[in-house]
PDB file of N, CA and C in Angstrom:
ATOM      1  N   PHE A 213     117.982   0.157  69.116  1.00 89.00           N
ATOM      2  CA  PHE A 213     118.941   1.226  69.334  1.00 89.00           C
ATOM      3  C   PHE A 213     120.069   0.776  70.262  1.00 89.00           C
ATOM      4  N   LEU A 214     119.743   0.139  71.391  1.00 92.00           N
ATOM      5  CA  LEU A 214     120.758  -0.173  72.386  1.00 92.00           C
ATOM      6  C   LEU A 214     121.799  -1.167  71.874  1.00 92.00           C
ATOM      7  N   THR A 215     121.372  -2.175  71.134  1.00 96.00           N
ATOM      8  CA  THR A 215     122.341  -3.115  70.555  1.00 96.00           C
ATOM      9  C   THR A 215     123.327  -2.372  69.674  1.00 96.00           C
ATOM     10  N   GLU A 216     122.821  -1.521  68.790  1.00 94.00           N
ATOM     11  CA  GLU A 216     123.693  -0.765  67.880  1.00 94.00           C
ATOM     12  C   GLU A 216     124.621   0.176  68.654  1.00 94.00           C
ATOM     13  N   ALA A 217     124.079   0.861  69.668  1.00 92.00           N
ATOM     14  CA  ALA A 217     124.895   1.785  70.453  1.00 92.00           C
ATOM     15  C   ALA A 217     126.023   1.053  71.177  1.00 92.00           C
ATOM     16  N   LEU A 218     125.710  -0.085  71.778  1.00 93.00           N
ATOM     17  CA  LEU A 218     126.736  -0.838  72.500  1.00 93.00           C
ATOM     18  C   LEU A 218     127.744  -1.476  71.557  1.00 93.00           C
ATOM     19  N   HIS A 219     127.320  -1.845  70.368  1.00 95.00           N
ATOM     20  CA  HIS A 219     128.267  -2.325  69.358  1.00 95.00           C
ATOM     21  C   HIS A 219     129.236  -1.206  68.986  1.00 95.00           C
ATOM     22  N   LYS A 220     128.696  -0.002  68.721  1.00 91.00           N
ATOM     23  CA  LYS A 220     129.548   1.127  68.335  1.00 91.00           C
ATOM     24  C   LYS A 220     130.481   1.549  69.461  1.00 91.00           C
ATOM     25  N   ALA A 221     130.026   1.429  70.699  1.00 89.00           N
ATOM     26  CA  ALA A 221     130.864   1.775  71.849  1.00 89.00           C
ATOM     27  C   ALA A 221     131.938   0.713  72.100  1.00 89.00           C
ATOM     28  N   GLY A 222     131.799  -0.458  71.477  1.00 90.00           N
ATOM     29  CA  GLY A 222     132.758  -1.536  71.674  1.00 90.00           C
ATOM     30  C   GLY A 222     132.502  -2.330  72.945  1.00 90.00           C
ATOM     31  N   THR A 223     131.382  -2.094  73.587  1.00 91.00           N
ATOM     32  CA  THR A 223     131.046  -2.769  74.841  1.00 91.00           C
ATOM     33  C   THR A 223     130.435  -4.139  74.601  1.00 91.00           C
ATOM     34  N   LEU A 224     129.661  -4.248  73.542  1.00 95.00           N
ATOM     35  CA  LEU A 224     128.939  -5.476  73.228  1.00 95.00           C
ATOM     36  C   LEU A 224     129.612  -6.162  72.044  1.00 95.00           C
ATOM     37  N   PRO A 225     130.016  -7.422  72.191  1.00 95.00           N
ATOM     38  CA  PRO A 225     130.625  -8.128  71.061  1.00 95.00           C
ATOM     39  C   PRO A 225     129.709  -8.098  69.829  1.00 95.00           C
ATOM     40  N   SER A 226     130.292  -8.055  68.661  1.00 95.00           N
ATOM     41  CA  SER A 226     129.513  -7.914  67.423  1.00 95.00           C
ATOM     42  C   SER A 226     128.579  -9.089  67.161  1.00 95.00           C
ATOM     43  N   ASP A 227     128.857 -10.255  67.766  1.00 96.00           N
ATOM     44  CA  ASP A 227     127.999 -11.421  67.544  1.00 96.00           C
ATOM     45  C   ASP A 227     126.936 -11.591  68.635  1.00 96.00           C
ATOM     46  N   VAL A 228     126.786 -10.567  69.493  1.00 97.00           N
ATOM     47  CA  VAL A 228     125.792 -10.608  70.567  1.00 97.00           C
ATOM     48  C   VAL A 228     124.794  -9.480  70.337  1.00 97.00           C
ATOM     49  N   THR A 229     123.520  -9.775  70.570  1.00 97.00           N
ATOM     50  CA  THR A 229     122.473  -8.756  70.477  1.00 97.00           C
ATOM     51  C   THR A 229     121.678  -8.736  71.777  1.00 97.00           C
ATOM     52  N   ILE A 230     120.980  -7.632  71.984  1.00 97.00           N
ATOM     53  CA  ILE A 230     120.068  -7.535  73.130  1.00 97.00           C
ATOM     54  C   ILE A 230     118.718  -8.054  72.666  1.00 97.00           C
ATOM     55  N   THR A 231     118.186  -9.019  73.389  1.00 97.00           N
ATOM     56  CA  THR A 231     116.920  -9.638  72.983  1.00 97.00           C
ATOM     57  C   THR A 231     115.731  -9.189  73.815  1.00 97.00           C
ATOM     58  N   GLU A 232     116.004  -8.650  75.018  1.00 97.00           N
ATOM     59  CA  GLU A 232     114.897  -8.227  75.881  1.00 97.00           C
ATOM     60  C   GLU A 232     115.389  -7.180  76.875  1.00 97.00           C
ATOM     61  N   LEU A 233     114.539  -6.171  77.134  1.00 95.00           N
ATOM     62  CA  LEU A 233     114.837  -5.116  78.106  1.00 95.00           C
ATOM     63  C   LEU A 233     113.663  -4.940  79.052  1.00 95.00           C
ATOM     64  N   THR A 234     113.972  -4.722  80.314  1.00 97.00           N
ATOM     65  CA  THR A 234     112.952  -4.373  81.296  1.00 97.00           C
ATOM     66  C   THR A 234     113.505  -3.217  82.116  1.00 97.00           C
ATOM     67  N   ALA A 235     112.748  -2.118  82.202  1.00 96.00           N
ATOM     68  CA  ALA A 235     113.193  -0.943  82.956  1.00 96.00           C
ATOM     69  C   ALA A 235     112.386  -0.800  84.238  1.00 96.00           C
ATOM     70  N   GLU A 236     113.092  -0.469  85.310  1.00 96.00           N
ATOM     71  CA  GLU A 236     112.455  -0.216  86.596  1.00 96.00           C
ATOM     72  C   GLU A 236     112.952   1.146  87.090  1.00 96.00           C
ATOM     73  N   PRO A 237     112.062   2.123  87.270  1.00 92.00           N
ATOM     74  CA  PRO A 237     112.494   3.454  87.703  1.00 92.00           C
ATOM     75  C   PRO A 237     113.263   3.416  89.020  1.00 92.00           C
ATOM     76  N   PHE A 238     114.236   4.296  89.116  1.00 91.00           N
ATOM     77  CA  PHE A 238     115.015   4.486  90.341  1.00 91.00           C
ATOM     78  C   PHE A 238     114.829   5.943  90.741  1.00 91.00           C
ATOM     79  N   VAL A 239     114.252   6.175  91.902  1.00 86.00           N
ATOM     80  CA  VAL A 239     113.939   7.539  92.312  1.00 86.00           C
ATOM     81  C   VAL A 239     114.889   7.962  93.422  1.00 86.00           C
ATOM     82  N   ALA A 240     115.843   8.822  93.057  1.00 84.00           N
ATOM     83  CA  ALA A 240     116.798   9.391  94.016  1.00 84.00           C
ATOM     84  C   ALA A 240     117.646  10.406  93.263  1.00 84.00           C
ATOM     85  N   GLY A 241     118.238  11.308  93.977  1.00 77.00           N
ATOM     86  CA  GLY A 241     119.074  12.319  93.353  1.00 77.00           C
ATOM     87  C   GLY A 241     118.237  13.379  92.668  1.00 77.00           C
ATOM     88  N   SER A 242     118.912  14.374  92.107  1.00 74.00           N
ATOM     89  CA  SER A 242     118.178  15.482  91.504  1.00 74.00           C
ATOM     90  C   SER A 242     118.730  15.940  90.168  1.00 74.00           C
ATOM     91  N   MET A 243     119.825  15.373  89.705  1.00 73.00           N
ATOM     92  CA  MET A 243     120.462  15.880  88.488  1.00 73.00           C
ATOM     93  C   MET A 243     119.994  15.193  87.210  1.00 73.00           C
ATOM     94  N   SER A 244     119.353  14.042  87.333  1.00 78.00           N
ATOM     95  CA  SER A 244     118.890  13.330  86.141  1.00 78.00           C
ATOM     96  C   SER A 244     117.863  12.272  86.537  1.00 78.00           C
ATOM     97  N   LEU A 245     117.165  11.762  85.539  1.00 84.00           N
ATOM     98  CA  LEU A 245     116.308  10.600  85.746  1.00 84.00           C
ATOM     99  C   LEU A 245     117.201   9.369  85.732  1.00 84.00           C
ATOM    100  N   LYS A 246     116.751   8.315  86.396  1.00 91.00           N
ATOM    101  CA  LYS A 246     117.552   7.096  86.480  1.00 91.00           C
ATOM    102  C   LYS A 246     116.643   5.881  86.448  1.00 91.00           C
ATOM    103  N   CYS A 247     117.195   4.749  86.016  1.00 93.00           N
ATOM    104  CA  CYS A 247     116.445   3.502  86.091  1.00 93.00           C
ATOM    105  C   CYS A 247     117.409   2.330  86.157  1.00 93.00           C
ATOM    106  N   PHE A 248     116.886   1.203  86.608  1.00 95.00           N
ATOM    107  CA  PHE A 248     117.596  -0.061  86.494  1.00 95.00           C
ATOM    108  C   PHE A 248     117.102  -0.705  85.209  1.00 95.00           C
ATOM    109  N   LEU A 249     118.009  -1.203  84.423  1.00 95.00           N
ATOM    110  CA  LEU A 249     117.661  -1.830  83.152  1.00 95.00           C
ATOM    111  C   LEU A 249     118.111  -3.285  83.206  1.00 95.00           C
ATOM    112  N   LYS A 250     117.152  -4.200  83.131  1.00 97.00           N
ATOM    113  CA  LYS A 250     117.479  -5.623  83.083  1.00 97.00           C
ATOM    114  C   LYS A 250     117.558  -6.035  81.622  1.00 97.00           C
ATOM    115  N   VAL A 251     118.663  -6.654  81.256  1.00 96.00           N
ATOM    116  CA  VAL A 251     118.966  -6.942  79.859  1.00 96.00           C
ATOM    117  C   VAL A 251     119.149  -8.441  79.665  1.00 96.00           C
ATOM    118  N   LYS A 252     118.591  -8.947  78.579  1.00 97.00           N
ATOM    119  CA  LYS A 252     118.873 -10.329  78.163  1.00 97.00           C
ATOM    120  C   LYS A 252     119.596 -10.259  76.825  1.00 97.00           C
ATOM    121  N   TYR A 253     120.629 -11.073  76.708  1.00 97.00           N
ATOM    122  CA  TYR A 253     121.454 -11.098  75.499  1.00 97.00           C
ATOM    123  C   TYR A 253     121.188 -12.367  74.697  1.00 97.00           C
ATOM    124  N   SER A 254     121.590 -12.333  73.431  1.00 98.00           N
ATOM    125  CA  SER A 254     121.378 -13.490  72.564  1.00 98.00           C
ATOM    126  C   SER A 254     122.211 -14.690  73.006  1.00 98.00           C
ATOM    127  N   ARG A 255     123.269 -14.432  73.731  1.00 96.00           N
ATOM    128  CA  ARG A 255     124.059 -15.513  74.318  1.00 96.00           C
ATOM    129  C   ARG A 255     124.757 -14.979  75.566  1.00 96.00           C
ATOM    130  N   PRO A 256     125.010 -15.824  76.559  1.00 93.00           N
ATOM    131  CA  PRO A 256     125.684 -15.381  77.777  1.00 93.00           C
ATOM    132  C   PRO A 256     127.120 -14.935  77.490  1.00 93.00           C
ATOM    133  N   ASP A 257     127.571 -13.965  78.248  1.00 94.00           N
ATOM    134  CA  ASP A 257     128.956 -13.502  78.139  1.00 94.00           C
ATOM    135  C   ASP A 257     129.368 -13.052  79.547  1.00 94.00           C
ATOM    136  N   PRO A 258     130.418 -13.632  80.105  1.00 93.00           N
ATOM    137  CA  PRO A 258     130.809 -13.291  81.476  1.00 93.00           C
ATOM    138  C   PRO A 258     131.234 -11.834  81.646  1.00 93.00           C
ATOM    139  N   GLU A 259     131.552 -11.147  80.551  1.00 92.00           N
ATOM    140  CA  GLU A 259     131.967  -9.741  80.616  1.00 92.00           C
ATOM    141  C   GLU A 259     130.783  -8.773  80.619  1.00 92.00           C
ATOM    142  N   LEU A 260     129.560  -9.286  80.368  1.00 95.00           N
ATOM    143  CA  LEU A 260     128.382  -8.422  80.261  1.00 95.00           C
ATOM    144  C   LEU A 260     127.484  -8.566  81.481  1.00 95.00           C
ATOM    145  N   HIS A 261     127.093  -7.443  82.028  1.00 95.00           N
ATOM    146  CA  HIS A 261     126.149  -7.440  83.149  1.00 95.00           C
ATOM    147  C   HIS A 261     124.723  -7.532  82.605  1.00 95.00           C
ATOM    148  N   THR A 262     123.854  -8.148  83.362  1.00 96.00           N
ATOM    149  CA  THR A 262     122.449  -8.236  82.958  1.00 96.00           C
ATOM    150  C   THR A 262     121.593  -7.218  83.694  1.00 96.00           C
ATOM    151  N   GLU A 263     122.146  -6.573  84.705  1.00 96.00           N
ATOM    152  CA  GLU A 263     121.444  -5.513  85.421  1.00 96.00           C
ATOM    153  C   GLU A 263     122.287  -4.244  85.336  1.00 96.00           C
ATOM    154  N   LEU A 264     121.745  -3.234  84.658  1.00 94.00           N
ATOM    155  CA  LEU A 264     122.467  -1.990  84.414  1.00 94.00           C
ATOM    156  C   LEU A 264     121.785  -0.826  85.127  1.00 94.00           C
ATOM    157  N   PHE A 265     122.563   0.190  85.464  1.00 92.00           N
ATOM    158  CA  PHE A 265     122.050   1.432  86.040  1.00 92.00           C
ATOM    159  C   PHE A 265     122.172   2.495  84.955  1.00 92.00           C
ATOM    160  N   VAL A 266     121.073   3.177  84.653  1.00 90.00           N
ATOM    161  CA  VAL A 266     121.034   4.126  83.542  1.00 90.00           C
ATOM    162  C   VAL A 266     120.671   5.515  84.054  1.00 90.00           C
ATOM    163  N   LYS A 267     121.419   6.522  83.577  1.00 86.00           N
ATOM    164  CA  LYS A 267     121.096   7.915  83.869  1.00 86.00           C
ATOM    165  C   LYS A 267     120.728   8.589  82.551  1.00 86.00           C
ATOM    166  N   TYR A 268     119.665   9.387  82.580  1.00 80.00           N
ATOM    167  CA  TYR A 268     119.255  10.102  81.369  1.00 80.00           C
ATOM    168  C   TYR A 268     118.613  11.423  81.776  1.00 80.00           C
ATOM    169  N   PRO A 269     118.621  12.419  80.886  1.00 77.00           N
ATOM    170  CA  PRO A 269     118.190  13.765  81.277  1.00 77.00           C
ATOM    171  C   PRO A 269     116.682  13.894  81.466  1.00 77.00           C
ATOM    172  N   PHE A 270     116.322  14.881  82.267  1.00 75.00           N
ATOM    173  CA  PHE A 270     114.919  15.256  82.382  1.00 75.00           C
ATOM    174  C   PHE A 270     114.444  15.771  81.031  1.00 75.00           C
ATOM    175  N   PRO A 271     113.184  15.588  80.693  1.00 75.00           N
ATOM    176  CA  PRO A 271     112.689  16.124  79.424  1.00 75.00           C
ATOM    177  C   PRO A 271     112.715  17.653  79.441  1.00 75.00           C
ATOM    178  N   ALA A 272     113.103  18.235  78.317  1.00 75.00           N
ATOM    179  CA  ALA A 272     113.109  19.692  78.166  1.00 75.00           C
ATOM    180  C   ALA A 272     111.914  20.054  77.289  1.00 75.00           C
ATOM    181  N   VAL A 273     110.826  20.498  77.912  1.00 77.00           N
ATOM    182  CA  VAL A 273     109.579  20.748  77.202  1.00 77.00           C
ATOM    183  C   VAL A 273     109.404  22.222  76.853  1.00 77.00           C
ATOM    184  N   THR A 274     109.572  23.086  77.836  1.00 83.00           N
ATOM    185  CA  THR A 274     109.369  24.521  77.597  1.00 83.00           C
ATOM    186  C   THR A 274     110.656  25.142  77.050  1.00 83.00           C
ATOM    187  N   ASP A 275     110.554  26.351  76.517  1.00 84.00           N
ATOM    188  CA  ASP A 275     111.740  27.056  76.036  1.00 84.00           C
ATOM    189  C   ASP A 275     112.726  27.298  77.174  1.00 84.00           C
ATOM    190  N   HIS A 276     112.195  27.601  78.368  1.00 82.00           N
ATOM    191  CA  HIS A 276     113.064  27.803  79.528  1.00 82.00           C
ATOM    192  C   HIS A 276     113.819  26.514  79.860  1.00 82.00           C
ATOM    193  N   ASP A 277     113.109  25.382  79.841  1.00 77.00           N
ATOM    194  CA  ASP A 277     113.753  24.083  80.094  1.00 77.00           C
ATOM    195  C   ASP A 277     114.856  23.830  79.076  1.00 77.00           C
ATOM    196  N   LYS A 278     114.542  24.079  77.807  1.00 76.00           N
ATOM    197  CA  LYS A 278     115.521  23.828  76.745  1.00 76.00           C
ATOM    198  C   LYS A 278     116.762  24.679  76.936  1.00 76.00           C
ATOM    199  N   LYS A 279     116.573  25.937  77.307  1.00 78.00           N
ATOM    200  CA  LYS A 279     117.714  26.829  77.518  1.00 78.00           C
ATOM    201  C   LYS A 279     118.545  26.371  78.714  1.00 78.00           C
ATOM    202  N   SER A 280     117.887  26.009  79.821  1.00 77.00           N
ATOM    203  CA  SER A 280     118.644  25.592  81.003  1.00 77.00           C
ATOM    204  C   SER A 280     119.361  24.261  80.759  1.00 77.00           C
ATOM    205  N   VAL A 281     118.728  23.354  80.024  1.00 73.00           N
ATOM    206  CA  VAL A 281     119.383  22.084  79.685  1.00 73.00           C
ATOM    207  C   VAL A 281     120.591  22.347  78.802  1.00 73.00           C
ATOM    208  N   TYR A 282     120.436  23.221  77.820  1.00 70.00           N
ATOM    209  CA  TYR A 282     121.555  23.550  76.922  1.00 70.00           C
ATOM    210  C   TYR A 282     122.723  24.122  77.726  1.00 70.00           C
ATOM    211  N   ILE A 283     122.420  25.044  78.644  1.00 73.00           N
ATOM    212  CA  ILE A 283     123.480  25.647  79.456  1.00 73.00           C
ATOM    213  C   ILE A 283     124.176  24.586  80.296  1.00 73.00           C
ATOM    214  N   ALA A 284     123.390  23.738  80.958  1.00 71.00           N
ATOM    215  CA  ALA A 284     123.975  22.703  81.825  1.00 71.00           C
ATOM    216  C   ALA A 284     124.803  21.699  81.032  1.00 71.00           C
ATOM    217  N   ARG A 285     124.315  21.289  79.864  1.00 68.00           N
ATOM    218  CA  ARG A 285     124.998  20.236  79.101  1.00 68.00           C
ATOM    219  C   ARG A 285     126.221  20.745  78.345  1.00 68.00           C
ATOM    220  N   PHE A 286     126.119  21.933  77.754  1.00 67.00           N
ATOM    221  CA  PHE A 286     127.165  22.357  76.821  1.00 67.00           C
ATOM    222  C   PHE A 286     128.023  23.501  77.318  1.00 67.00           C
ATOM    223  N   ILE A 287     127.438  24.504  77.945  1.00 70.00           N
ATOM    224  CA  ILE A 287     128.244  25.619  78.420  1.00 70.00           C
ATOM    225  C   ILE A 287     128.973  25.222  79.704  1.00 70.00           C
ATOM    226  N   LEU A 288     128.252  24.629  80.656  1.00 71.00           N
ATOM    227  CA  LEU A 288     128.877  24.189  81.906  1.00 71.00           C
ATOM    228  C   LEU A 288     129.506  22.801  81.782  1.00 71.00           C
ATOM    229  N   ASN A 289     129.121  22.060  80.759  1.00 70.00           N
ATOM    230  CA  ASN A 289     129.650  20.719  80.502  1.00 70.00           C
ATOM    231  C   ASN A 289     129.537  19.813  81.725  1.00 70.00           C
ATOM    232  N   ASN A 290     128.343  19.775  82.324  1.00 69.00           N
ATOM    233  CA  ASN A 290     128.148  18.975  83.535  1.00 69.00           C
ATOM    234  C   ASN A 290     128.295  17.480  83.310  1.00 69.00           C
ATOM    235  N   ASP A 291     127.869  16.966  82.165  1.00 74.00           N
ATOM    236  CA  ASP A 291     127.865  15.519  81.958  1.00 74.00           C
ATOM    237  C   ASP A 291     129.134  14.989  81.299  1.00 74.00           C
ATOM    238  N   GLY A 292     129.816  15.818  80.547  1.00 78.00           N
ATOM    239  CA  GLY A 292     131.003  15.375  79.817  1.00 78.00           C
ATOM    240  C   GLY A 292     132.090  14.781  80.693  1.00 78.00           C
ATOM    241  N   PRO A 293     132.509  15.471  81.759  1.00 83.00           N
ATOM    242  CA  PRO A 293     133.574  14.913  82.601  1.00 83.00           C
ATOM    243  C   PRO A 293     133.209  13.574  83.249  1.00 83.00           C
ATOM    244  N   GLU A 294     131.947  13.423  83.642  1.00 83.00           N
ATOM    245  CA  GLU A 294     131.526  12.151  84.241  1.00 83.00           C
ATOM    246  C   GLU A 294     131.645  11.013  83.224  1.00 83.00           C
ATOM    247  N   MET A 295     131.189  11.268  81.995  1.00 83.00           N
ATOM    248  CA  MET A 295     131.286  10.216  80.964  1.00 83.00           C
ATOM    249  C   MET A 295     132.742   9.947  80.593  1.00 83.00           C
ATOM    250  N   ASP A 296     133.565  11.010  80.491  1.00 86.00           N
ATOM    251  CA  ASP A 296     134.972  10.809  80.148  1.00 86.00           C
ATOM    252  C   ASP A 296     135.698  10.012  81.228  1.00 86.00           C
ATOM    253  N   PHE A 297     135.408  10.296  82.496  1.00 89.00           N
ATOM    254  CA  PHE A 297     136.028   9.523  83.569  1.00 89.00           C
ATOM    255  C   PHE A 297     135.654   8.049  83.441  1.00 89.00           C
ATOM    256  N   ALA A 298     134.358   7.785  83.268  1.00 87.00           N
ATOM    257  CA  ALA A 298     133.893   6.400  83.167  1.00 87.00           C
ATOM    258  C   ALA A 298     134.504   5.703  81.956  1.00 87.00           C
ATOM    259  N   ARG A 299     134.583   6.413  80.857  1.00 85.00           N
ATOM    260  CA  ARG A 299     135.044   5.827  79.591  1.00 85.00           C
ATOM    261  C   ARG A 299     136.549   5.639  79.548  1.00 85.00           C
ATOM    262  N   ILE A 300     137.296   6.619  80.073  1.00 89.00           N
ATOM    263  CA  ILE A 300     138.749   6.633  79.863  1.00 89.00           C
ATOM    264  C   ILE A 300     139.544   6.296  81.125  1.00 89.00           C
ATOM    265  N   LEU A 301     139.152   6.858  82.251  1.00 91.00           N
ATOM    266  CA  LEU A 301     140.002   6.795  83.436  1.00 91.00           C
ATOM    267  C   LEU A 301     139.616   5.753  84.476  1.00 91.00           C
ATOM    268  N   SER A 302     138.365   5.311  84.486  1.00 89.00           N
ATOM    269  CA  SER A 302     137.903   4.470  85.595  1.00 89.00           C
ATOM    270  C   SER A 302     138.657   3.152  85.724  1.00 89.00           C
ATOM    271  N   ALA A 303     139.133   2.606  84.626  1.00 87.00           N
ATOM    272  CA  ALA A 303     139.845   1.321  84.695  1.00 87.00           C
ATOM    273  C   ALA A 303     141.118   1.424  85.537  1.00 87.00           C
ATOM    274  N   GLY A 304     141.732   2.590  85.577  1.00 91.00           N
ATOM    275  CA  GLY A 304     142.957   2.767  86.349  1.00 91.00           C
ATOM    276  C   GLY A 304     142.749   3.489  87.668  1.00 91.00           C
ATOM    277  N   ALA A 305     141.512   3.743  88.030  1.00 93.00           N
ATOM    278  CA  ALA A 305     141.224   4.472  89.267  1.00 93.00           C
ATOM    279  C   ALA A 305     141.533   3.601  90.485  1.00 93.00           C
ATOM    280  N   PRO A 306     141.928   4.233  91.604  1.00 94.00           N
ATOM    281  CA  PRO A 306     142.276   3.463  92.808  1.00 94.00           C
ATOM    282  C   PRO A 306     141.064   2.984  93.612  1.00 94.00           C
ATOM    283  N   MET A 307     139.854   3.172  93.059  1.00 94.00           N
ATOM    284  CA  MET A 307     138.654   2.691  93.737  1.00 94.00           C
ATOM    285  C   MET A 307     137.794   1.929  92.736  1.00 94.00           C
ATOM    286  N   LYS A 308     136.844   1.180  93.243  1.00 92.00           N
ATOM    287  CA  LYS A 308     135.951   0.406  92.391  1.00 92.00           C
ATOM    288  C   LYS A 308     135.005   1.360  91.652  1.00 92.00           C
ATOM    289  N   CYS A 309     134.886   1.183  90.352  1.00 91.00           N
ATOM    290  CA  CYS A 309     134.032   2.037  89.527  1.00 91.00           C
ATOM    291  C   CYS A 309     133.097   1.164  88.691  1.00 91.00           C
ATOM    292  N   PRO A 310     131.901   1.663  88.394  1.00 87.00           N
ATOM    293  CA  PRO A 310     131.010   0.883  87.537  1.00 87.00           C
ATOM    294  C   PRO A 310     131.566   0.769  86.125  1.00 87.00           C
ATOM    295  N   LYS A 311     131.233  -0.311  85.458  1.00 88.00           N
ATOM    296  CA  LYS A 311     131.667  -0.513  84.075  1.00 88.00           C
ATOM    297  C   LYS A 311     130.912   0.449  83.164  1.00 88.00           C
ATOM    298  N   TYR A 312     131.632   1.077  82.261  1.00 87.00           N
ATOM    299  CA  TYR A 312     131.038   1.984  81.271  1.00 87.00           C
ATOM    300  C   TYR A 312     130.526   1.158  80.094  1.00 87.00           C
ATOM    301  N   TYR A 313     129.278   1.358  79.725  1.00 90.00           N
ATOM    302  CA  TYR A 313     128.700   0.660  78.586  1.00 90.00           C
ATOM    303  C   TYR A 313     128.468   1.599  77.407  1.00 90.00           C
ATOM    304  N   PHE A 314     127.913   2.786  77.654  1.00 87.00           N
ATOM    305  CA  PHE A 314     127.596   3.713  76.565  1.00 87.00           C
ATOM    306  C   PHE A 314     127.258   5.074  77.155  1.00 87.00           C
ATOM    307  N   GLY A 315     127.642   6.110  76.461  1.00 85.00           N
ATOM    308  CA  GLY A 315     127.262   7.463  76.844  1.00 85.00           C
ATOM    309  C   GLY A 315     127.217   8.340  75.611  1.00 85.00           C
ATOM    310  N   ASP A 316     126.314   9.289  75.592  1.00 81.00           N
ATOM    311  CA  ASP A 316     126.199  10.179  74.443  1.00 81.00           C
ATOM    312  C   ASP A 316     125.536  11.473  74.874  1.00 81.00           C
ATOM    313  N   ILE A 317     125.997  12.576  74.316  1.00 73.00           N
ATOM    314  CA  ILE A 317     125.357  13.870  74.481  1.00 73.00           C
ATOM    315  C   ILE A 317     125.069  14.382  73.073  1.00 73.00           C
ATOM    316  N   CYS A 318     123.805  14.594  72.775  1.00 68.00           N
ATOM    317  CA  CYS A 318     123.384  15.009  71.436  1.00 68.00           C
ATOM    318  C   CYS A 318     123.284  16.539  71.374  1.00 68.00           C
ATOM    319  N   LEU A 319     124.063  17.158  70.515  1.00 62.00           N
ATOM    320  CA  LEU A 319     124.019  18.613  70.373  1.00 62.00           C
ATOM    321  C   LEU A 319     122.683  19.098  69.822  1.00 62.00           C
ATOM    322  N   LYS A 320     122.022  18.280  69.037  1.00 65.00           N
ATOM    323  CA  LYS A 320     120.751  18.674  68.427  1.00 65.00           C
ATOM    324  C   LYS A 320     119.606  18.687  69.440  1.00 65.00           C
ATOM    325  N   THR A 321     119.546  17.674  70.296  1.00 61.00           N
ATOM    326  CA  THR A 321     118.430  17.568  71.237  1.00 61.00           C
ATOM    327  C   THR A 321     118.805  17.959  72.663  1.00 61.00           C
ATOM    328  N   ALA A 322     120.079  18.176  72.927  1.00 57.00           N
ATOM    329  CA  ALA A 322     120.582  18.496  74.265  1.00 57.00           C
ATOM    330  C   ALA A 322     120.296  17.368  75.252  1.00 57.00           C
ATOM    331  N   THR A 323     120.287  16.135  74.777  1.00 61.00           N
ATOM    332  CA  THR A 323     120.117  14.987  75.667  1.00 61.00           C
ATOM    333  C   THR A 323     121.312  14.074  75.568  1.00 61.00           C
TER     334      THR A 323
END
C-alpha cells in the first residue's frame, strides 16, 4: 500500500519501491495515534527520508466513536487544514516544516 500511495502522491520516484518497514509507537499528544516508521527503499535517494513520523486516527469501534470521528474529520474538518498546509504551503513557510509524504481522509471509513 505505502509504495503505491507515495507513488500517487508524487513523493516516491516511480522506479523506487519500499522494501521494508519497521514501526515504533510514539506515545504523546491526544488527537491521534502516532509512530516512527523506519523505511528501506529499493535504492538510495537523497530526497527520501528513511525515518518518518506518522499520524493516524484512533480506531472508531462503537457507534458513538464513529459519530464523533465523523464530526471531527468532516464537519469540523480538523485534519484537512493540517494536510493542506503540509502539502501546499509548507515549502514557502518562513519556518522549518517536515516534508509531506502522503495524507488521506477516507469518507467511507472516516480515517
